[in-house]
Every structure is written in structure tokens, then in C-alpha cells.
XYZ file of C-alpha atoms in Angstrom:
723
model
C -5.600 33.263 35.937
C -7.284 30.427 33.675
C -10.494 30.965 36.238
C -12.064 33.816 38.274
C -14.340 34.238 40.686
C -16.202 37.586 41.389
C -17.472 37.668 44.706
C -19.470 40.405 44.373
C -20.991 39.838 41.229
C -21.010 35.507 41.909
C -19.528 35.262 38.691
C -17.040 32.465 37.591
C -14.866 33.346 34.650
C -13.105 30.350 32.863
C -11.036 31.186 30.430
C -7.325 30.595 28.552
C -6.254 33.525 25.812
C -8.642 32.839 23.405
C -12.006 31.653 25.005
C -14.318 32.184 28.050
C -16.941 30.286 29.597
C -18.711 32.504 32.254
C -21.331 31.526 34.923
C -23.117 33.658 37.124
C -25.406 32.717 40.333
C -28.513 34.220 40.074
C -30.299 35.020 43.752
C -27.570 33.491 44.870
C -28.568 30.132 44.150
C -29.148 28.776 40.874
C -26.117 28.737 38.167
C -26.412 29.918 35.022
C -24.686 30.076 31.669
C -24.116 33.710 30.975
C -21.335 33.019 28.271
C -19.528 30.882 25.971
C -17.250 31.882 23.049
C -14.426 34.379 22.005
C -12.231 35.438 24.829
C -13.791 38.464 26.327
C -12.939 40.132 29.824
C -16.226 40.423 31.325
C -20.110 39.730 30.576
C -22.115 42.896 32.308
C -25.733 41.975 30.664
C -28.149 40.867 33.020
C -29.026 37.437 32.938
C -32.539 37.583 33.798
C -33.296 40.878 31.535
C -32.077 39.345 28.471
C -33.830 35.945 29.180
C -37.305 37.668 30.612
C -37.274 41.154 31.139
C -37.268 41.075 34.930
C -35.274 42.033 37.636
C -34.134 39.242 40.156
C -34.506 41.259 43.006
C -36.822 39.950 45.305
C -37.815 36.862 43.276
C -38.431 33.676 45.595
C -38.130 30.116 44.383
C -41.538 29.962 42.940
C -41.385 33.274 41.167
C -37.701 32.792 39.659
C -38.457 31.899 35.604
C -36.298 28.920 35.530
C -38.372 27.838 32.480
C -36.378 30.683 30.721
C -33.065 30.714 32.115
C -30.265 29.123 30.826
C -29.001 26.827 33.912
C -25.581 24.866 34.185
C -27.761 22.168 35.873
C -31.340 22.110 35.040
C -33.788 19.324 36.711
C -37.428 18.862 35.863
C -39.994 19.864 38.573
C -39.406 23.194 40.508
C -40.107 25.562 37.199
C -38.024 24.185 34.462
C -40.517 22.463 31.765
C -37.712 21.507 29.695
C -36.137 17.769 29.884
C -32.895 17.889 32.487
C -29.914 16.799 33.130
C -30.478 15.033 36.685
C -33.460 13.140 37.499
C -33.654 11.672 40.910
C -36.702 9.268 42.020
C -36.847 9.756 45.533
C -38.248 7.590 48.653
C -41.886 8.972 48.139
C -41.615 8.722 44.686
C -40.953 12.248 43.647
C -38.654 13.641 41.578
C -38.215 17.200 42.117
C -35.282 18.754 43.093
C -34.456 22.473 43.962
C -30.476 22.124 43.604
C -28.998 25.489 44.960
C -25.605 26.737 45.608
C -24.032 25.294 48.479
C -20.162 25.984 47.838
C -17.197 25.882 45.051
C -13.370 25.045 44.767
C -11.055 26.034 42.301
C -7.911 23.458 41.778
C -4.780 23.319 40.072
C -4.733 20.219 37.534
C -7.592 18.209 36.881
C -8.494 15.380 39.025
C -8.914 11.722 37.112
C -12.487 10.065 37.242
C -12.647 6.565 39.502
C -13.096 3.892 37.096
C -13.579 6.083 34.076
C -11.476 7.016 31.403
C -10.792 11.001 31.053
C -8.365 13.538 29.766
C -5.704 14.458 31.786
C -4.804 17.627 33.108
C -1.775 18.399 34.618
C -1.436 21.553 33.282
C -5.498 22.487 33.338
C -7.574 24.501 36.084
C -10.501 23.055 37.612
C -13.643 24.356 38.983
C -16.140 22.334 41.470
C -19.186 23.688 41.998
C -21.241 22.199 44.602
C -25.448 22.342 44.498
C -27.144 20.566 47.094
C -31.193 20.204 47.749
C -31.855 20.437 51.199
C -35.170 18.614 50.827
C -33.768 14.959 49.909
C -29.974 15.604 50.650
C -29.343 15.073 47.186
C -25.961 17.064 46.191
C -24.182 17.391 42.996
C -20.594 18.186 42.524
C -20.280 20.069 38.563
C -16.576 19.909 37.747
C -15.294 22.251 34.970
C -11.718 22.375 33.728
C -10.248 24.799 31.485
C -6.770 24.385 29.506
C -4.135 26.933 28.618
C -3.447 25.283 24.916
C -6.845 23.822 23.929
C -10.269 25.837 23.495
C -12.333 22.860 25.265
C -13.636 22.812 28.468
C -13.821 19.397 30.306
C -17.069 18.737 32.088
C -18.487 16.005 34.389
C -21.256 15.502 37.200
C -20.876 13.528 40.442
C -24.077 13.083 42.318
C -23.967 12.021 46.128
C -26.902 11.081 48.400
C -26.640 12.595 51.585
C -29.908 12.052 52.574
C -31.086 9.292 55.074
C -33.456 7.245 52.401
C -32.115 5.362 49.259
C -32.650 7.485 46.007
C -32.689 6.095 42.241
C -31.300 7.987 39.368
C -33.039 7.824 36.108
C -31.077 10.534 34.348
C -27.436 11.735 35.013
C -26.019 13.683 32.168
C -22.425 15.012 31.757
C -23.348 17.952 30.274
C -25.640 20.891 29.422
C -25.444 24.368 27.738
C -28.430 26.450 27.088
C -27.711 28.677 23.964
C -29.828 31.552 22.041
C -31.061 29.567 18.810
C -29.168 31.522 16.658
C -27.027 28.520 15.985
C -29.348 27.323 13.231
C -27.826 24.242 12.031
C -26.668 20.927 13.594
C -23.809 18.585 12.477
C -23.962 14.946 13.487
C -21.901 11.780 12.596
C -24.438 8.809 11.709
C -24.048 5.678 9.898
C -24.269 1.828 9.690
C -21.633 -1.066 9.768
C -19.176 -0.623 6.559
C -20.465 3.364 6.371
C -19.611 4.565 9.505
C -19.212 8.084 10.587
C -21.252 10.118 7.642
C -21.246 14.076 7.997
C -24.848 14.735 8.119
C -26.068 18.682 8.673
C -29.548 19.575 9.443
C -31.654 23.127 10.227
C -32.256 23.018 13.933
C -35.694 23.259 14.300
C -38.530 23.334 17.344
C -38.594 20.193 19.313
C -35.844 17.222 19.944
C -33.036 16.627 17.023
C -29.819 14.601 17.833
C -28.684 11.161 17.950
C -28.161 8.587 20.437
C -26.864 4.912 20.735
C -29.538 2.274 22.927
C -26.785 -0.821 21.628
C -24.663 -0.953 24.528
C -21.908 0.621 22.984
C -21.117 3.819 20.886
C -22.131 2.226 17.650
C -22.044 2.103 13.864
C -25.230 3.981 13.770
C -23.839 7.402 15.840
C -21.127 9.012 17.298
C -20.984 10.352 20.580
C -20.648 13.670 19.241
C -22.596 16.970 18.260
C -21.849 20.826 16.581
C -23.894 23.578 16.550
C -23.250 26.792 14.380
C -24.933 29.114 11.907
C -25.939 27.723 8.091
C -23.183 30.157 7.178
C -20.346 27.541 8.905
C -17.702 26.325 6.782
C -14.818 24.324 7.560
C -13.243 27.338 7.948
C -15.199 30.275 9.241
C -17.820 31.062 11.424
C -18.426 30.082 15.118
C -18.906 26.562 16.081
C -19.825 25.193 19.477
C -19.598 21.177 19.795
C -19.852 18.454 22.600
C -18.042 15.182 22.884
C -18.346 12.368 24.992
C -15.639 10.377 26.707
C -17.899 7.288 26.746
C -17.949 3.823 24.890
C -21.624 3.017 25.926
C -25.040 3.655 25.109
C -25.321 7.563 25.085
C -27.737 10.176 24.395
C -26.588 13.814 22.447
C -29.717 15.701 21.748
C -30.542 19.384 21.353
C -33.858 20.834 22.349
C -35.223 24.066 20.773
C -38.140 25.579 23.216
C -40.715 28.200 22.482
C -38.667 31.002 23.157
C -36.219 29.759 20.949
C -33.206 28.651 23.441
C -31.557 25.825 21.906
C -30.650 22.776 25.122
C -27.532 21.091 24.488
C -27.365 17.707 26.151
C -25.026 14.589 26.177
C -24.342 11.824 28.372
C -25.288 8.255 29.155
C -28.433 7.182 27.714
C -31.138 7.374 29.984
C -33.480 4.872 28.240
C -33.191 1.699 30.137
C -30.795 3.614 32.417
C -31.130 3.565 36.731
C -28.992 3.463 39.283
C -29.428 2.952 43.065
C -27.846 5.090 45.499
C -27.980 4.384 49.013
C -27.173 6.996 51.975
C -23.565 7.900 51.546
C -23.254 6.466 47.980
C -21.997 8.385 45.091
C -21.971 8.339 41.127
C -19.605 9.645 38.505
C -20.690 10.584 34.842
C -18.550 10.193 32.221
C -16.603 13.466 31.061
C -18.162 15.535 28.382
C -15.765 18.146 26.286
C -17.165 21.340 25.124
C -15.451 22.712 22.332
C -15.523 26.159 20.930
C -14.206 26.937 17.423
C -14.340 30.649 15.801
C -12.522 29.091 12.696
C -15.180 26.848 11.401
C -15.406 23.113 11.415
C -11.689 22.741 10.533
C -10.764 24.674 13.727
C -13.471 22.951 15.873
C -11.416 19.317 14.713
C -8.227 20.607 15.412
C -9.186 21.647 18.853
C -10.339 17.928 19.470
C -7.527 16.498 17.817
C -5.232 18.193 20.233
C -7.256 17.019 22.986
C -6.982 13.855 21.993
C -3.183 13.436 21.213
C -1.946 15.381 24.224
C -4.496 14.625 26.959
C -6.450 11.218 26.028
C -4.083 8.721 24.507
C -1.527 6.885 27.040
C 1.370 5.147 26.997
C 4.304 3.939 24.699
C 2.523 4.782 21.127
C 0.584 7.968 21.891
C 3.301 9.857 19.725
C 5.275 7.502 18.326
C 5.522 6.243 14.820
C 3.309 3.153 14.273
C 4.602 -0.121 12.388
C 3.442 -1.100 8.856
C 1.198 -4.333 9.469
C -0.138 -6.731 7.213
C -3.121 -8.259 8.516
C -3.900 -12.318 7.309
C -7.903 -12.119 7.193
C -8.761 -10.675 3.874
C -5.616 -13.051 2.718
C -6.621 -16.070 4.331
C -9.743 -15.605 6.706
C -10.323 -19.149 8.442
C -8.129 -21.194 6.091
C -4.936 -21.322 6.952
C -2.014 -23.138 8.480
C 1.798 -22.242 10.011
C 3.140 -22.769 6.532
C 0.490 -20.350 4.946
C 1.150 -17.475 7.263
C 5.154 -17.701 7.308
C 5.000 -17.517 3.632
C 2.546 -14.304 3.506
C 4.946 -13.160 6.345
C 8.043 -13.479 4.306
C 6.945 -11.654 1.642
C 5.911 -8.984 4.057
C 9.011 -8.522 5.072
C 10.545 -8.523 1.816
C 8.587 -5.229 0.727
C 9.432 -3.276 4.009
C 6.254 -4.203 6.346
C 7.067 -3.850 9.890
C 4.108 -5.989 11.770
C 2.496 -9.452 10.895
C -1.023 -9.552 12.396
C -2.604 -13.150 12.969
C -6.604 -12.192 12.595
C -9.345 -14.860 14.092
C -9.268 -18.633 14.043
C -6.137 -19.297 15.753
C -8.073 -20.476 18.760
C -10.184 -23.449 20.048
C -11.866 -25.115 17.304
C -12.625 -22.270 15.306
C -12.739 -22.687 11.159
C -16.149 -20.833 10.923
C -17.425 -18.213 13.093
C -19.752 -20.561 14.989
C -17.640 -21.631 17.781
C -14.596 -21.027 20.321
C -14.797 -17.667 21.195
C -13.916 -17.427 24.955
C -11.443 -20.504 24.811
C -8.233 -18.501 24.096
C -6.194 -21.975 23.463
C -4.001 -22.533 20.418
C -5.544 -24.457 17.489
C -2.569 -27.373 17.359
C -4.385 -28.719 14.291
C -3.556 -24.783 12.648
C -0.586 -24.083 14.613
C 1.270 -27.422 15.374
C 4.166 -25.177 17.220
C 1.663 -23.179 19.053
C 1.537 -19.255 19.155
C 4.988 -19.386 20.575
C 6.448 -21.123 17.762
C 4.831 -19.360 15.098
C 5.885 -16.267 17.247
C 9.412 -16.940 17.464
C 9.580 -17.594 13.692
C 7.748 -14.378 12.780
C 10.066 -12.289 15.165
C 13.100 -14.341 13.471
C 11.805 -12.965 10.013
C 12.504 -9.749 11.568
C 8.782 -8.713 12.083
C 6.626 -7.727 15.166
C 4.165 -10.416 15.748
C 0.017 -9.461 16.441
C -2.941 -10.840 17.666
C -6.594 -10.948 17.097
C -8.912 -11.340 20.498
C -12.563 -10.772 20.462
C -12.643 -11.194 24.539
C -16.014 -9.719 25.341
C -17.746 -12.437 23.682
C -18.641 -16.152 23.950
C -19.670 -18.917 21.710
C -22.198 -21.250 22.438
C -20.116 -23.892 21.055
C -17.211 -23.545 23.603
C -15.746 -24.960 26.522
C -16.453 -21.603 28.713
C -19.762 -21.592 27.683
C -20.337 -25.333 28.809
C -18.429 -24.447 31.816
C -20.245 -21.282 32.584
C -23.631 -21.065 30.620
C -24.631 -18.002 33.218
C -21.595 -15.913 32.196
C -23.306 -14.830 29.336
C -25.894 -11.854 29.054
C -29.411 -13.190 29.106
C -32.761 -13.558 30.342
C -33.495 -17.182 31.881
C -36.524 -18.983 30.823
C -36.100 -16.922 27.373
C -35.006 -17.841 24.079
C -31.040 -16.262 23.769
C -30.818 -13.784 20.985
C -27.396 -14.770 19.132
C -25.673 -12.799 16.514
C -22.850 -13.861 14.300
C -23.460 -17.215 16.475
C -22.350 -15.355 19.625
C -23.248 -14.108 23.015
C -22.085 -11.330 25.026
C -19.934 -12.310 28.231
C -21.425 -10.401 31.299
C -18.682 -7.976 32.315
C -20.505 -6.728 35.239
C -19.401 -9.619 37.064
C -15.917 -10.083 38.570
C -15.294 -13.694 37.995
C -15.861 -12.896 34.252
C -13.566 -9.651 34.543
C -11.266 -11.937 36.202
C -11.393 -14.765 33.384
C -10.944 -12.154 30.572
C -7.793 -10.820 32.065
C -5.976 -13.920 32.963
C -6.745 -15.784 29.377
C -5.911 -12.789 27.378
C -2.748 -12.058 29.338
C -1.614 -15.585 28.944
C -2.391 -15.703 25.541
C -0.438 -12.423 25.370
C 2.841 -13.873 26.700
C 2.758 -17.530 25.037
C 2.924 -15.489 21.976
C 4.953 -13.091 22.968
C 2.805 -10.430 21.149
C 3.848 -6.935 20.084
C 0.229 -6.079 19.073
C -3.110 -6.770 19.803
C -6.259 -5.806 17.935
C -9.340 -6.202 20.100
C -12.391 -6.723 18.340
C -16.443 -6.770 19.577
C -18.668 -7.660 17.016
C -22.212 -7.707 18.269
C -24.470 -5.328 20.523
C -26.505 -6.269 23.732
C -30.058 -7.185 23.761
C -31.815 -9.586 25.904
C -30.296 -7.304 29.230
C -30.526 -9.123 32.079
C -27.558 -10.231 34.373
C -27.751 -13.196 36.688
C -25.632 -11.397 39.083
C -27.611 -8.165 39.680
C -31.406 -8.880 41.734
C -34.358 -7.290 39.816
C -34.249 -3.799 41.412
C -31.052 -3.254 39.437
C -30.969 -4.794 36.170
C -31.283 -1.338 34.380
C -27.515 -0.780 35.908
C -26.228 -3.514 33.397
C -25.452 -1.533 30.435
C -23.260 1.077 32.294
C -21.805 -1.554 34.587
C -20.752 -3.567 31.364
C -18.931 -0.329 30.263
C -17.018 -0.258 33.598
C -16.383 -3.559 33.428
C -14.694 -3.207 30.273
C -12.750 -0.198 31.373
C -11.482 -2.352 34.439
C -9.967 -4.713 32.123
C -8.561 -2.577 29.793
C -6.820 -0.735 32.337
C -5.540 -3.707 33.464
C -4.461 -5.896 30.374
C -2.893 -2.221 28.631
C -1.088 -1.562 32.496
C 0.426 -5.549 32.394
C 1.833 -5.153 28.723
C 2.898 -1.316 28.562
C 5.108 -1.952 25.016
C 2.038 -3.635 23.026
C 0.422 -1.585 20.908
C -3.545 -2.065 21.100
C -6.135 -1.171 18.186
C -9.643 -1.173 19.108
C -12.400 -3.025 16.963
C -15.868 -3.300 16.667
C -17.451 -4.770 13.839
C -14.890 -2.375 12.161
C -15.748 1.305 13.617
C -18.708 0.368 15.938
C -16.921 1.761 19.142
C -14.777 4.596 18.095
C -14.804 7.110 20.639
C -12.589 9.110 22.915
C -13.036 6.646 26.078
C -11.407 3.653 23.862
C -8.631 5.996 22.780
C -7.966 6.328 26.589
C -6.970 2.927 26.039
C -5.811 2.213 22.800
C -4.182 4.667 20.670
C -5.963 3.848 17.422
C -9.093 1.841 16.256
C -10.026 0.159 13.373
C -12.084 3.009 11.551
C -14.017 0.463 9.345
C -14.556 -2.908 8.009
C -15.078 -1.451 4.627
C -11.396 -1.159 2.974
C -12.711 -0.062 -0.031
C -10.432 3.142 -1.086
C -14.083 5.406 -2.449
C -16.263 4.622 0.482
C -13.005 4.729 2.844
C -12.909 8.970 1.868
C -16.065 9.357 3.081
C -15.453 6.997 6.075
C -12.358 8.764 7.423
C -13.183 12.311 6.179
C -16.257 12.054 8.647
C -13.963 10.697 11.372
C -11.541 13.509 11.059
C -14.147 16.035 12.907
C -13.430 14.270 15.897
C -10.468 12.228 15.981
C -7.081 12.797 14.616
C -5.069 10.469 11.711
C -3.028 8.751 14.358
C -6.053 7.245 15.716
C -7.717 5.804 12.215
C -6.342 2.309 11.402
C -6.333 2.086 7.600
C -5.126 -0.311 5.184
C -4.362 -0.876 1.675
C -7.087 -3.995 0.487
C -7.338 -6.271 -2.316
C -9.223 -5.459 -5.430
C -12.051 -6.253 -6.088
C -12.616 -5.309 -3.076
C -14.201 -7.743 -0.759
C -17.097 -5.303 0.651
C -17.895 -3.131 -2.199
C -16.594 -5.424 -4.994
C -15.281 -2.227 -6.450
C -11.594 -2.107 -8.457
C -8.990 0.980 -7.379
C -5.972 1.929 -8.588
C -3.082 0.722 -5.938
C -1.665 4.311 -5.533
C -5.191 5.218 -4.596
C -5.793 2.795 -2.109
C -2.323 3.952 -0.366
C -3.010 7.488 -0.815
C -6.340 6.974 1.151
C -4.941 4.505 3.754
C -2.211 7.361 4.416
C -4.669 9.299 6.029
C -4.229 6.792 8.731
C -2.071 4.423 11.063
C -1.510 2.606 7.277
C -0.918 -1.103 6.711
C -2.399 -3.955 4.650
C -5.093 -6.244 4.239
C -4.709 -8.468 1.297
C -2.432 -11.621 0.305
C 1.225 -10.373 -1.059
C 2.395 -13.844 -1.944
C -0.365 -13.288 -5.336
C 0.252 -10.176 -5.949
C 2.975 -9.307 -9.591
C 6.165 -8.457 -8.943
C 5.486 -5.299 -10.315
C 2.755 -4.191 -7.780
C 5.211 -5.876 -5.303
C 7.939 -3.396 -5.980
C 5.428 -0.680 -6.068
C 4.301 -1.480 -2.455
C 8.171 -1.316 -1.704
C 8.439 1.821 -2.561
C 4.979 2.984 -1.126
C 6.285 1.806 2.238
C 9.633 3.733 2.330
C 7.621 6.477 1.501
C 5.025 6.435 4.287
C 7.745 5.336 6.602
C 9.529 8.735 5.584
C 6.220 10.721 5.772
C 4.716 9.199 9.248
C 5.686 11.891 11.650
C 3.959 13.886 9.588
C 0.840 12.346 8.217
C 0.235 11.063 11.869
C 0.889 14.350 13.579
C 0.772 17.129 11.626
C -2.094 19.713 11.927
C -4.912 18.226 9.680
C -7.075 19.990 7.204
C -10.173 18.966 5.127
C -10.047 20.521 2.027
C -12.860 18.956 -0.321
C -15.601 16.995 0.658
C -16.406 13.710 -0.810
C -20.106 14.259 0.710
C -20.684 17.355 -1.756
C -19.225 16.281 -4.970
C -17.360 13.704 -7.041
C -13.475 14.327 -5.017
C -12.218 14.179 -1.615
C -8.824 16.252 -0.463
C -6.753 16.700 3.083
C -3.662 17.615 4.187
C -1.177 17.548 6.928
C 1.042 20.234 7.956
C 3.856 20.139 10.181
C 3.642 22.190 13.595
C 6.646 24.769 11.902
C 4.647 24.845 8.645
C 7.862 23.918 6.644
C 6.337 20.307 5.551
C 3.129 19.528 3.798
C 1.409 16.508 2.363
C -1.739 17.138 -0.105
C -3.957 14.448 -0.987
C -6.355 14.506 -3.766
C -8.722 11.865 -4.823
C -11.198 11.620 -7.829
C -14.223 9.476 -7.855
C -15.677 7.928 -11.201
C -14.078 9.365 -14.191
C -16.234 12.068 -15.757
C -15.913 13.314 -19.212
C -14.642 16.471 -20.387
C -13.380 17.294 -16.930
C -10.757 19.534 -16.607
C -7.642 20.345 -14.336
C -9.002 21.891 -10.950
C -7.381 24.343 -8.827
C -7.179 23.119 -4.864
C -6.894 26.199 -2.138
C -4.899 24.776 0.807
C -4.758 25.814 4.034
C -2.088 26.306 7.066
C 0.756 27.233 5.564
C 2.971 30.224 5.822
C 2.099 33.043 3.377
C 5.448 34.364 3.557
C 7.153 31.196 2.711
C 8.242 29.536 -0.497
C 7.733 25.883 -0.913
C 8.911 23.424 -3.229
C 6.637 20.330 -4.675
C 9.302 17.276 -4.470
C 8.335 15.292 -7.214
C 8.030 18.177 -9.521
C 10.795 20.510 -8.466
C 7.864 23.389 -8.930
C 8.287 26.149 -6.246
C 5.063 27.912 -5.075
C 4.424 31.208 -2.649
C 2.585 30.092 0.326
C -0.005 32.715 -0.244
C -0.345 31.816 -3.743
C -1.025 28.299 -2.498
C -3.613 29.197 -0.035
C -5.379 31.565 -2.316
C -4.977 30.826 -5.654
C -4.614 27.174 -5.211
C -2.489 23.843 -6.211
C -3.201 23.010 -9.976
C -5.083 19.033 -9.532
C -4.337 17.292 -13.184
C -7.322 16.155 -14.668
C -8.291 12.228 -13.840
C -7.755 9.667 -16.888
C -9.561 6.949 -15.618
C -11.912 5.968 -12.245
C -10.723 6.946 -8.854
C -7.688 8.654 -9.540
C -5.378 9.875 -7.060
C -2.781 12.729 -6.963
C -0.406 13.597 -3.609
C 1.864 16.521 -3.470
C 5.060 16.712 -0.614
C 5.663 20.344 -0.167
C 8.903 21.545 1.548
C 9.658 24.962 2.395
C 12.556 26.546 0.639
C 15.332 28.205 2.595
């Protein structure tokens, strides 16, 4: 049984064949985190003795040492002096809660969350713990789901006002876990536009440390993820405890180390600028958090998150399918295009084996630069005299699929939509509006705005008969105020926006089930499990430079699988970095993602087009392995002048290994690269050289990487098991 309950000991044991997560009721009232880690039959140690050297018998509320107990749902105000996962302002202005066990239920499967994305769970089992504060009537449901095939616990919290007076939530996190601070190191993903998800590791110290976003999106600057481990943790060895969040808005991920050397890790909606009124009978659902345990280092943790995403989060036609190789016209033309120019690029794409042509920004309104027309999703007949349908028909006539860019959540002050509905943007009446990229944010908390976006985007997709959509979002929120909310509810706007976004995405993606949707947010500014639920891939970064992409994609792989990472071969010198890298290197790095092109094919010499044709044949042959194989990081670009990674088939009969050097160094000798994930008993042949190696040899001794002659050189190996 995945979940066992012992009435005698009042212990809940969530488990599969590899992990255990154990909760115990102390004094019959408080759910305490007793254990999380490798599978055990039981834990008999007394939590009270371990935490405070006292026996629990005879304790009253005022004597229970809540400040030292590892609680499953801690709250501030009744003995715990640390920040908790729930704060409720009650009618008298107080926020103290005494949340005590009320009942529990063990369910087959995993219920979906109303209005929020969440992992599917037909094969899971779920524990629902119900707690209640008798004084206020505030009730809490803590849900824990355990899967048989992945080492992840899915958690969420639902808060219900069963009292007679309205209350206001001022903090409602998704998960909290108290760990003994033998886990002395914290790993997070931080960055900025064009250098997203850089791996940052630092020691845990007393006080607060973590990552957060207050931007209305999960953001370029931070990823809703953190991992705790000992300082000796490596990619392949050591215990890791990680938390991630299925949410696309402002978030908070924090570890607080207290005076007793306990590390309280919490993750959820950002408490800053958040409140939510609950009238009697109302409830509030938090987003879903994922707690991942790995006994096999960071690579082991990543593979569990990859399996979670691939098996239970991404949905639809393309969740497990090969993806079309695409060319996007953006870096080829920017806003300066017409139908003839687009068709010339599309014909060249078809000739080299590309499957999908994507028309990016500038096809609508009167948008010749980025200062107008967002919101006016009507064809610009100056550029497209035959409209979207005319262009689409011609693209399809070439044998290509047709894709289209949108930025539906934004509005330009110079647009017909703004002139008709100036109140539809997020703004503070009477204050100067703060623009970014000459645009404002539409207020998705308003029903009429959501309906307009669904109808306008759907009409353009139908008009263009599109096969692919790039859904962009290029600025974050400030000047927070909605004309649709009264003054007492303005701090609900951030979360209501995200709920509105999810409603829109559910409607549009359900209406067009055969369309491949790719999320984008100025590149990788909203790369999270919440978006993956609706769109199986996301543009990893606006920075397409191959050397920088090694870092960005390497960091992204800590949580997200290769199949989610939009990655393209772009022009040189690179448009963001000005750097020139070999075509083979750009292609090798892009094979670490969904693969496409971001350049003007019509300007390339014949020899490069011939090479691209060969590369496309290679990618199509290897794509199932590249996208859905077991992924291993081998050599970190954050620790030296090279990076390496590999994908291995499920049966361990095939692998692709990629190694990329940085700038050339003098007297650089060939290096040995130990591989991972192969079968030690098998023999493997390198397809290109014909050489045969033992699996044990490759994983212990390593594969020889030739010396680099020139900057940014890449080497790839395709290994196939010998019968």
C-alpha cells in the first residue's frame, strides 16, 4: 500500500518502493514531520524526545514546544516563533491559529485542483489531512499524493472558512518541511533576461535564504525551485531534498535556519502584496508543490522531476511525440518583411528539410516597430495582402506547417483596443502609467478581458489555419490596481491574474488540441510547471548564443526535461552576444532542446545549407532519444571551460553524448569523459568511428574527447549497443 495509517501510533506512512514520507500526530492534535528519505519499514524514534528531550504525555497546548517541532502546517502565534505557511487575519484583527487534527481520508488517485494546473494522478494515492481551529472556524485540508513510479510527493493546501465572520488570508503557502540542518548547502536557479536559470550553490547559514519573485511571473530572475543537500553532494552521489512549484506567478521559496539548527523549507505564492478575503463558506486553493527526494545526487533529482513533467504534467498530442523542426523569421527579418520575403524563406526551409515555418511579431495592426498594435489581432494587409489565410495556404502548399506569434496578455497604448477600453489595462487611476517596451498589461482578472483574448486569438488561429503558436509575454507587472476590484481586494490582483491566465490557456488549448503551443516570456521569463501543463515546450531564452545556451540549458535541466526546452540554431555573429561559433556547435547545443532555426536561410552559402540539410536528417533520426531519453549532466559549464551532457534510451541500448569546449586554450590535450546510465555488461559502437567500447569502460574510464582546435568546438558521439 502506498499510504498506511497506524491508529495505534497515529502515524501516516506515504511510500513507494524507494522512498518514505512519515507524518505523526503528536498529542493526537498536531501533524509532525517525522521522516522523509530512503524507504524504511517504520520510524520508532520519539519525535518529542528527539526535538526537545521531553515526553509528550500530559502536555497542554501552552506546554507543547511547537517552536522546536517539525510541523507539517506551522502557523505563527500559538507557540511557534518561526514564520509559518498560513497566516489568517480574523475579525478581531488577530492571526493566531491552533490548527488541530480533525479527520483524514486516503483516496485512490489524485484529485485535480480547481482553476489551477496540477499533475495527473490516476496511479497515485492521496492522503487528505483535515485540521481545524475551533476558535475561528478556519479549517485546512493538507493533501499529499505519492506515485508508484517517481520519487516525488505532490502537496497542496486548501483553506476553508467554516466560521461566522469573514477572514483574510495574508499568507497561504503550498508546502513546508522542517529538516535537521545536516543539509548544509542550498542550490537555486537565478539569473536575468538572456542568462536565465544559472546554477547558484551556497552554504546554509542561520536566518533566511532562498529565491523569490514579486514580478507577477515566475520570472527571468528566479525559478520556483530549490534543493538542499550536504556540501558533499555531487551530480551522481549524495542525498538531495528539493521543492518546486506548479505556478506561473510571483512566488516565495525560502529556507530558514533557526537557533536549534533546524532548516524550515517553504514554497508557495509570494506573501508580499498578497491577501485574499474568505467569507463564511468560502475556500482558497493553493498551487501544487512537488517534494523530490534523491539518493543519487542532483542528476537523480533531475530525472525524477523530468519523469514527473513528462508522465504527469505535460498533456496533449505533443506531450510524448516528436516535434517539428522549425524556422522562425524573427532574427531573419525582424519587423521588415512582406509576403514574398516570407515565402522565399519558407521555400528555402522546405528545401533543407525543415517542417514548420513560424511568423513572429509584426503581422498585425500597423506594427512596424514595437510601439503599437498589441491587442489588435487583425491582419496587416500592407505586409500580407492576402491576409493570414493567404500566406498560410501558400506555406501549407509548400508542404510546411504554419506557426504564428502572439502576445495576448499585453496592450499597446497606440492600439484600437486601448482607445476603446483604456480601463482594461492594469493601472492606478490618476497616476502616470509605467510602460515597458511601450506596452501595458491587460487585466486578466476581468471576465470581459479574458473573453476578448480567447475570442481574438481563436479567430486569428482559425483564420490562419495555424499548426503552432508561440505565446509570448514581454513585461512584468507593476502599478498594481484593477478597476474590477474594490479597494479591499486589490492585493488579490496578482493571483487573480494568474487564475485568469490559466482559464484562457485552458480554453484556447482545448479548442485547438492539434496545435503545438510554445510558451515564451521575453525568452525564459516564465519557465515553470504551471505553463508546462498547458504548453509542452517553452522558449528557453532570448539569448541564442551557443556558448551561453550551454549554461542556460544546463541549469534548466536541473528541473525540466529536454522536451520542454525551445532551442534554435541562430546566425553568427550572434544577435545578442556578437560571438561567432561554428554551425556544428550551434546545432549540437540546440539538439539539447526541441531544435529549430532563428536565422535567414536565404543568405547562407550552399555549403552551409548542405550541412543544415544533413543536420536535419540527423536530428529527425535521433529526436525520440534526444527529447525523451534519460538525461545526464556530465560536465558543468559553471565549473570550467567545457560542458557535456548525454541522453540514454530507456533500454540502455543507445545514447547520444555531446561535449562543448569554450574558448580555445593553449596546450589543451584530449580529455577523458566518464559517461552515465549505460549498461555495464553491454558493448557499444560509436556510429561515426566504428570503435567499440564496453559499457563499464565508458562509465569508469571514460570516452576520449579530442583536443579543441579553435574556439567553441563541439563533439558528438552516437553510441549503439552491439548485439
